[in-house]
Amino acid sequence: LDAGDRLPGLLGPLAGLLSVAPGAEAALAAALGGLAEGVAVAGAADASAALELLKAQGAGRVGIVIQAGPGPGPTGARPPLPVGARWADELVEASGGLGDSVRRALTGVVLVRDLAAAERVLRELGATLPSVRAVTETGDLLGPGWAMGGTVADQSAIVVQAAIDEASEASDALAVRLERAHAALDGARAEEAARLADVEAAQAAQIAADARRSAVAQRLGRADQAVRSATGEAERLRRQRDEVEASRV
């Protein structure tokens, strides 16, 4: 229903406003039927306008969920479910103020694993809850005196939306990991630069120390040469003195 400009109360595709428990997408789509592929609107007048527009354009049929105020919940305590069964309305959350409308659409729907479990739900709850319906994880639906199921060519909008949400979450998680990796890489590069600066400083200090040692060695060499020269001169003078003293004898 692509007519948002003519339907100001249009909230969007219902599938985009639902958050379904993982693994329950196909079951909820089957339980909601045509509503699962439909749209949500703000009020009854908006729903009527949408239907009139569909008729005027010959655009086929569409399910419409109407935003509503809080309505009555299940009357009285619900009967206990067989092991492994869950109430379908507890497996979905709706935004845009649609929660009560979606829960009412799923009143009496029980999610089970397979058809055998669905038959058991109808047997055990049919007497106390005549409107009970059981839907399997693969989307087969059983009710009092009727059944619907088999295979479908295309995935439901809820299943597709769940896949989109999962991909979006994975993309967001990947973006976070990439951001952390970039931060770690920047930190590693900064650490590398700091260590390189330390190495360069150490090398410069080593060169300066080597230069100082060379200068000291040169001074020591000159001092040693001076000592040797002085020692030689002293020896020469001693010999000369000895010769003079010997000549006086």
Tab-separated table of C-alpha atoms in Angstrom:
chain	number	residue	atom	x	y	z
A	1	LEU	CA	0.000	0.000	0.000
A	2	ASP	CA	2.159	2.812	-1.339
A	3	ALA	CA	0.026	5.829	-0.533
A	4	GLY	CA	1.540	7.462	2.517
A	5	ASP	CA	0.848	10.959	1.175
A	6	ARG	CA	-2.890	10.222	0.912
A	7	LEU	CA	-3.057	8.234	4.153
A	8	PRO	CA	-1.488	10.341	6.902
A	9	GLY	CA	-2.470	7.710	9.477
A	10	LEU	CA	-0.452	4.980	7.783
A	11	LEU	CA	2.185	3.697	10.216
A	12	GLY	CA	3.935	1.354	7.788
A	13	PRO	CA	4.182	-2.370	7.103
A	14	LEU	CA	3.219	-4.375	10.161
A	15	ALA	CA	6.249	-6.666	9.847
A	16	GLY	CA	8.558	-3.686	10.356
A	17	LEU	CA	6.808	-2.826	13.618
A	18	LEU	CA	7.072	-6.300	15.167
A	19	SER	CA	9.849	-7.919	17.145
A	20	VAL	CA	9.397	-11.699	17.162
A	21	ALA	CA	11.212	-14.251	19.300
A	22	PRO	CA	13.887	-16.042	17.233
A	23	GLY	CA	12.526	-19.202	15.653
A	24	ALA	CA	8.889	-18.137	15.960
A	25	GLU	CA	8.720	-16.005	12.808
A	26	ALA	CA	7.065	-18.544	10.492
A	27	ALA	CA	4.587	-19.584	13.180
A	28	LEU	CA	3.559	-16.002	13.976
A	29	ALA	CA	3.206	-15.201	10.282
A	30	ALA	CA	0.856	-18.178	9.847
A	31	ALA	CA	-1.131	-17.286	12.966
A	32	LEU	CA	-1.593	-13.683	11.852
A	33	GLY	CA	-2.525	-14.748	8.340
A	34	GLY	CA	-3.094	-11.857	5.963
A	35	LEU	CA	-2.315	-9.370	8.723
A	36	ALA	CA	1.313	-10.480	8.667
A	37	GLU	CA	1.725	-9.135	5.138
A	38	GLY	CA	-0.380	-6.058	5.840
A	39	VAL	CA	0.045	-2.580	7.221
A	40	ALA	CA	-0.703	-0.696	10.406
A	41	VAL	CA	-2.738	2.498	10.706
A	42	ALA	CA	-3.472	4.933	13.505
A	43	GLY	CA	-7.248	4.588	13.666
A	44	ALA	CA	-10.425	3.064	12.256
A	45	ALA	CA	-10.983	6.057	9.937
A	46	ASP	CA	-7.513	5.514	8.478
A	47	ALA	CA	-8.327	1.842	7.903
A	48	SER	CA	-11.541	2.782	6.093
A	49	ALA	CA	-9.679	5.311	3.939
A	50	ALA	CA	-7.076	2.681	3.078
A	51	LEU	CA	-9.736	0.181	2.022
A	52	GLU	CA	-11.514	2.783	-0.114
A	53	LEU	CA	-8.216	3.643	-1.782
A	54	LEU	CA	-7.501	-0.035	-2.506
A	55	LYS	CA	-10.897	-0.416	-4.113
A	56	ALA	CA	-10.545	2.775	-6.149
A	57	GLN	CA	-7.185	1.652	-7.492
A	58	GLY	CA	-8.133	-1.995	-7.920
A	59	ALA	CA	-5.044	-2.801	-5.876
A	60	GLY	CA	-6.294	-6.036	-4.331
A	61	ARG	CA	-6.675	-6.802	-0.667
A	62	VAL	CA	-4.491	-6.100	2.339
A	63	GLY	CA	-4.615	-6.842	6.041
A	64	ILE	CA	-4.764	-3.811	8.312
A	65	VAL	CA	-3.979	-3.639	12.015
A	66	ILE	CA	-5.451	-0.618	13.772
A	67	GLN	CA	-3.651	1.156	16.561
A	68	ALA	CA	-5.855	1.009	19.599
A	69	GLY	CA	-5.844	1.972	23.239
A	70	PRO	CA	-5.396	-0.659	25.918
A	71	GLY	CA	-8.046	-3.303	25.600
A	72	PRO	CA	-9.111	-6.139	27.841
A	73	GLY	CA	-6.601	-8.920	28.161
A	74	PRO	CA	-7.474	-12.583	28.356
A	75	THR	CA	-10.481	-13.067	30.603
A	76	GLY	CA	-9.521	-15.093	33.641
A	77	ALA	CA	-6.486	-17.301	34.032
A	78	ARG	CA	-5.423	-19.139	30.934
A	79	PRO	CA	-5.214	-22.920	31.176
A	80	PRO	CA	-1.777	-24.489	31.596
A	81	LEU	CA	-0.091	-25.589	28.396
A	82	PRO	CA	1.520	-28.922	27.603
A	83	VAL	CA	5.288	-29.095	27.996
A	84	GLY	CA	7.043	-27.241	25.166
A	85	ALA	CA	3.987	-25.193	24.140
A	86	ARG	CA	3.921	-21.394	24.410
A	87	TRP	CA	1.287	-18.716	24.016
A	88	ALA	CA	1.942	-16.937	20.738
A	89	ASP	CA	1.109	-13.474	22.072
A	90	GLU	CA	4.009	-13.782	24.528
A	91	LEU	CA	6.508	-14.214	21.688
A	92	VAL	CA	5.985	-10.901	19.914
A	93	GLU	CA	6.344	-7.241	20.766
A	94	ALA	CA	4.856	-4.439	18.684
A	95	SER	CA	5.883	-0.802	18.534
A	96	GLY	CA	3.788	2.160	17.507
A	97	GLY	CA	1.062	1.451	20.081
A	98	LEU	CA	0.054	-1.752	18.283
A	99	GLY	CA	0.756	-4.186	21.115
A	100	ASP	CA	-2.842	-4.683	22.256
A	101	SER	CA	-4.172	-5.056	18.715
A	102	VAL	CA	-1.550	-7.668	17.847
A	103	ARG	CA	-2.137	-9.556	21.091
A	104	ARG	CA	-5.890	-9.632	20.396
A	105	ALA	CA	-5.185	-10.993	16.915
A	106	LEU	CA	-3.227	-13.813	18.546
A	107	THR	CA	-5.707	-14.567	21.326
A	108	GLY	CA	-5.983	-18.321	21.868
A	109	VAL	CA	-3.009	-19.156	19.616
A	110	VAL	CA	-0.510	-21.669	20.990
A	111	LEU	CA	2.903	-22.227	19.415
A	112	VAL	CA	4.027	-25.865	19.350
A	113	ARG	CA	6.860	-27.823	17.777
A	114	ASP	CA	4.984	-30.050	15.325
A	115	LEU	CA	1.573	-31.311	14.218
A	116	ALA	CA	1.453	-34.052	16.850
A	117	ALA	CA	1.875	-31.415	19.550
A	118	ALA	CA	-0.757	-29.253	17.843
A	119	GLU	CA	-3.270	-32.123	17.966
A	120	ARG	CA	-2.517	-32.620	21.646
A	121	VAL	CA	-3.183	-28.924	22.380
A	122	LEU	CA	-6.582	-29.115	20.665
A	123	ARG	CA	-7.491	-32.272	22.551
A	124	GLU	CA	-6.441	-30.976	25.958
A	125	LEU	CA	-7.600	-27.352	25.677
A	126	GLY	CA	-10.535	-27.563	23.277
A	127	ALA	CA	-13.084	-28.132	25.999
A	128	THR	CA	-12.005	-25.215	28.190
A	129	LEU	CA	-10.888	-22.887	25.377
A	130	PRO	CA	-13.089	-23.486	22.306
A	131	SER	CA	-11.297	-20.788	20.281
A	132	VAL	CA	-7.868	-22.366	20.741
A	133	ARG	CA	-5.627	-22.624	17.707
A	134	ALA	CA	-2.271	-24.364	17.513
A	135	VAL	CA	0.463	-23.300	15.117
A	136	THR	CA	3.656	-25.248	14.473
A	137	GLU	CA	7.155	-23.804	14.156
A	138	THR	CA	6.968	-24.364	10.398
A	139	GLY	CA	3.641	-22.535	10.040
A	140	ASP	CA	0.977	-25.273	9.980
A	141	LEU	CA	-2.181	-24.070	11.733
A	142	LEU	CA	-4.837	-26.234	13.378
A	143	GLY	CA	-8.144	-25.099	14.845
A	144	PRO	CA	-11.405	-26.708	15.949
A	145	GLY	CA	-12.631	-28.502	12.816
A	146	TRP	CA	-10.133	-26.973	10.382
A	147	ALA	CA	-6.469	-26.913	9.410
A	148	MET	CA	-4.226	-24.863	7.152
A	149	GLY	CA	-0.627	-25.398	6.102
A	150	GLY	CA	1.718	-27.008	3.650
A	151	THR	CA	4.445	-25.108	1.870
A	152	VAL	CA	4.662	-21.566	0.547
A	153	ALA	CA	6.673	-20.278	-2.388
A	154	ASP	CA	7.777	-17.059	-0.724
A	155	GLN	CA	8.852	-16.238	2.793
A	156	SER	CA	6.480	-14.123	4.844
A	157	ALA	CA	7.172	-10.464	5.480
A	158	ILE	CA	7.808	-11.277	9.161
A	159	VAL	CA	10.476	-13.851	8.265
A	160	VAL	CA	12.049	-11.456	5.775
A	161	GLN	CA	11.973	-8.596	8.306
A	162	ALA	CA	13.579	-10.856	10.925
A	163	ALA	CA	16.365	-11.664	8.476
A	164	ILE	CA	16.819	-7.945	7.757
A	165	ASP	CA	16.922	-7.140	11.479
A	166	GLU	CA	19.414	-9.939	12.099
A	167	ALA	CA	21.622	-8.714	9.257
A	168	SER	CA	21.375	-5.155	10.567
A	169	GLU	CA	22.338	-6.265	14.078
A	170	ALA	CA	25.240	-8.267	12.677
A	171	SER	CA	26.321	-5.245	10.652
A	172	ASP	CA	26.137	-3.004	13.716
A	173	ALA	CA	28.117	-5.525	15.761
A	174	LEU	CA	30.705	-5.738	12.999
A	175	ALA	CA	30.935	-1.942	12.884
A	176	VAL	CA	31.569	-1.891	16.641
A	177	ARG	CA	34.260	-4.556	16.310
A	178	LEU	CA	35.865	-2.677	13.435
A	179	GLU	CA	35.822	0.546	15.446
A	180	ARG	CA	37.481	-1.237	18.351
A	181	ALA	CA	40.021	-2.810	16.001
A	182	HIS	CA	40.819	0.605	14.500
A	183	ALA	CA	41.228	2.047	17.990
A	184	ALA	CA	43.511	-0.838	18.962
A	185	LEU	CA	45.481	-0.382	15.734
A	186	ASP	CA	45.849	3.346	16.372
A	187	GLY	CA	47.014	2.567	19.887
A	188	ALA	CA	49.500	0.012	18.586
A	189	ARG	CA	50.796	2.498	16.036
A	190	ALA	CA	51.196	5.149	18.739
A	191	GLU	CA	53.011	2.623	20.926
A	192	GLU	CA	55.226	1.659	18.000
A	193	ALA	CA	56.041	5.328	17.352
A	194	ALA	CA	56.848	5.844	21.036
A	195	ARG	CA	59.105	2.770	21.115
A	196	LEU	CA	60.776	3.908	17.875
A	197	ALA	CA	61.409	7.292	19.470
A	198	ASP	CA	62.895	5.501	22.486
A	199	VAL	CA	65.135	3.446	20.201
A	200	GLU	CA	66.265	6.538	18.319
A	201	ALA	CA	66.949	8.326	21.600
A	202	ALA	CA	68.916	5.318	22.857
A	203	GLN	CA	70.886	5.193	19.611
A	204	ALA	CA	71.651	8.901	19.880
A	205	ALA	CA	72.746	8.408	23.498
A	206	GLN	CA	74.934	5.483	22.422
A	207	ILE	CA	76.549	7.563	19.690
A	208	ALA	CA	77.153	10.389	22.178
A	209	ALA	CA	78.605	7.920	24.684
A	210	ASP	CA	80.823	6.413	22.004
A	211	ALA	CA	82.013	9.908	21.088
A	212	ARG	CA	82.780	10.673	24.730
A	213	ARG	CA	84.640	7.395	25.122
A	214	SER	CA	86.634	8.142	21.984
A	215	ALA	CA	87.509	11.599	23.269
A	216	VAL	CA	88.548	10.165	26.642
A	217	ALA	CA	90.603	7.489	24.897
A	218	GLN	CA	92.331	10.163	22.849
A	219	ARG	CA	93.072	12.200	25.982
A	220	LEU	CA	94.369	9.113	27.721
A	221	GLY	CA	96.536	8.340	24.723
A	222	ARG	CA	98.016	11.811	24.750
A	223	ALA	CA	98.550	11.622	28.490
A	224	ASP	CA	100.242	8.255	28.144
A	225	GLN	CA	102.483	9.647	25.423
A	226	ALA	CA	103.337	12.588	27.639
A	227	VAL	CA	104.156	10.232	30.516
A	228	ARG	CA	106.373	8.145	28.283
A	229	SER	CA	108.112	11.261	26.997
A	230	ALA	CA	108.607	12.595	30.502
A	231	THR	CA	109.876	9.214	31.659
A	232	GLY	CA	112.326	9.091	28.760
A	233	GLU	CA	113.540	12.603	29.457
A	234	ALA	CA	113.981	11.786	33.130
A	235	GLU	CA	115.965	8.690	32.245
A	236	ARG	CA	118.141	10.691	29.873
A	237	LEU	CA	118.813	13.293	32.532
A	238	ARG	CA	119.611	10.578	35.085
A	239	ARG	CA	122.148	9.022	32.742
A	240	GLN	CA	123.641	12.417	31.981
A	241	ARG	CA	123.990	13.106	35.712
A	242	ASP	CA	125.561	9.742	36.277
A	243	GLU	CA	128.083	10.425	33.528
A	244	VAL	CA	128.969	13.822	34.993
A	245	GLU	CA	129.444	12.353	38.449
A	246	ALA	CA	131.552	9.568	37.060
A	247	SER	CA	133.843	12.025	35.284
A	248	ARG	CA	134.561	13.808	38.558
A	249	VAL	CA	135.928	10.754	40.226
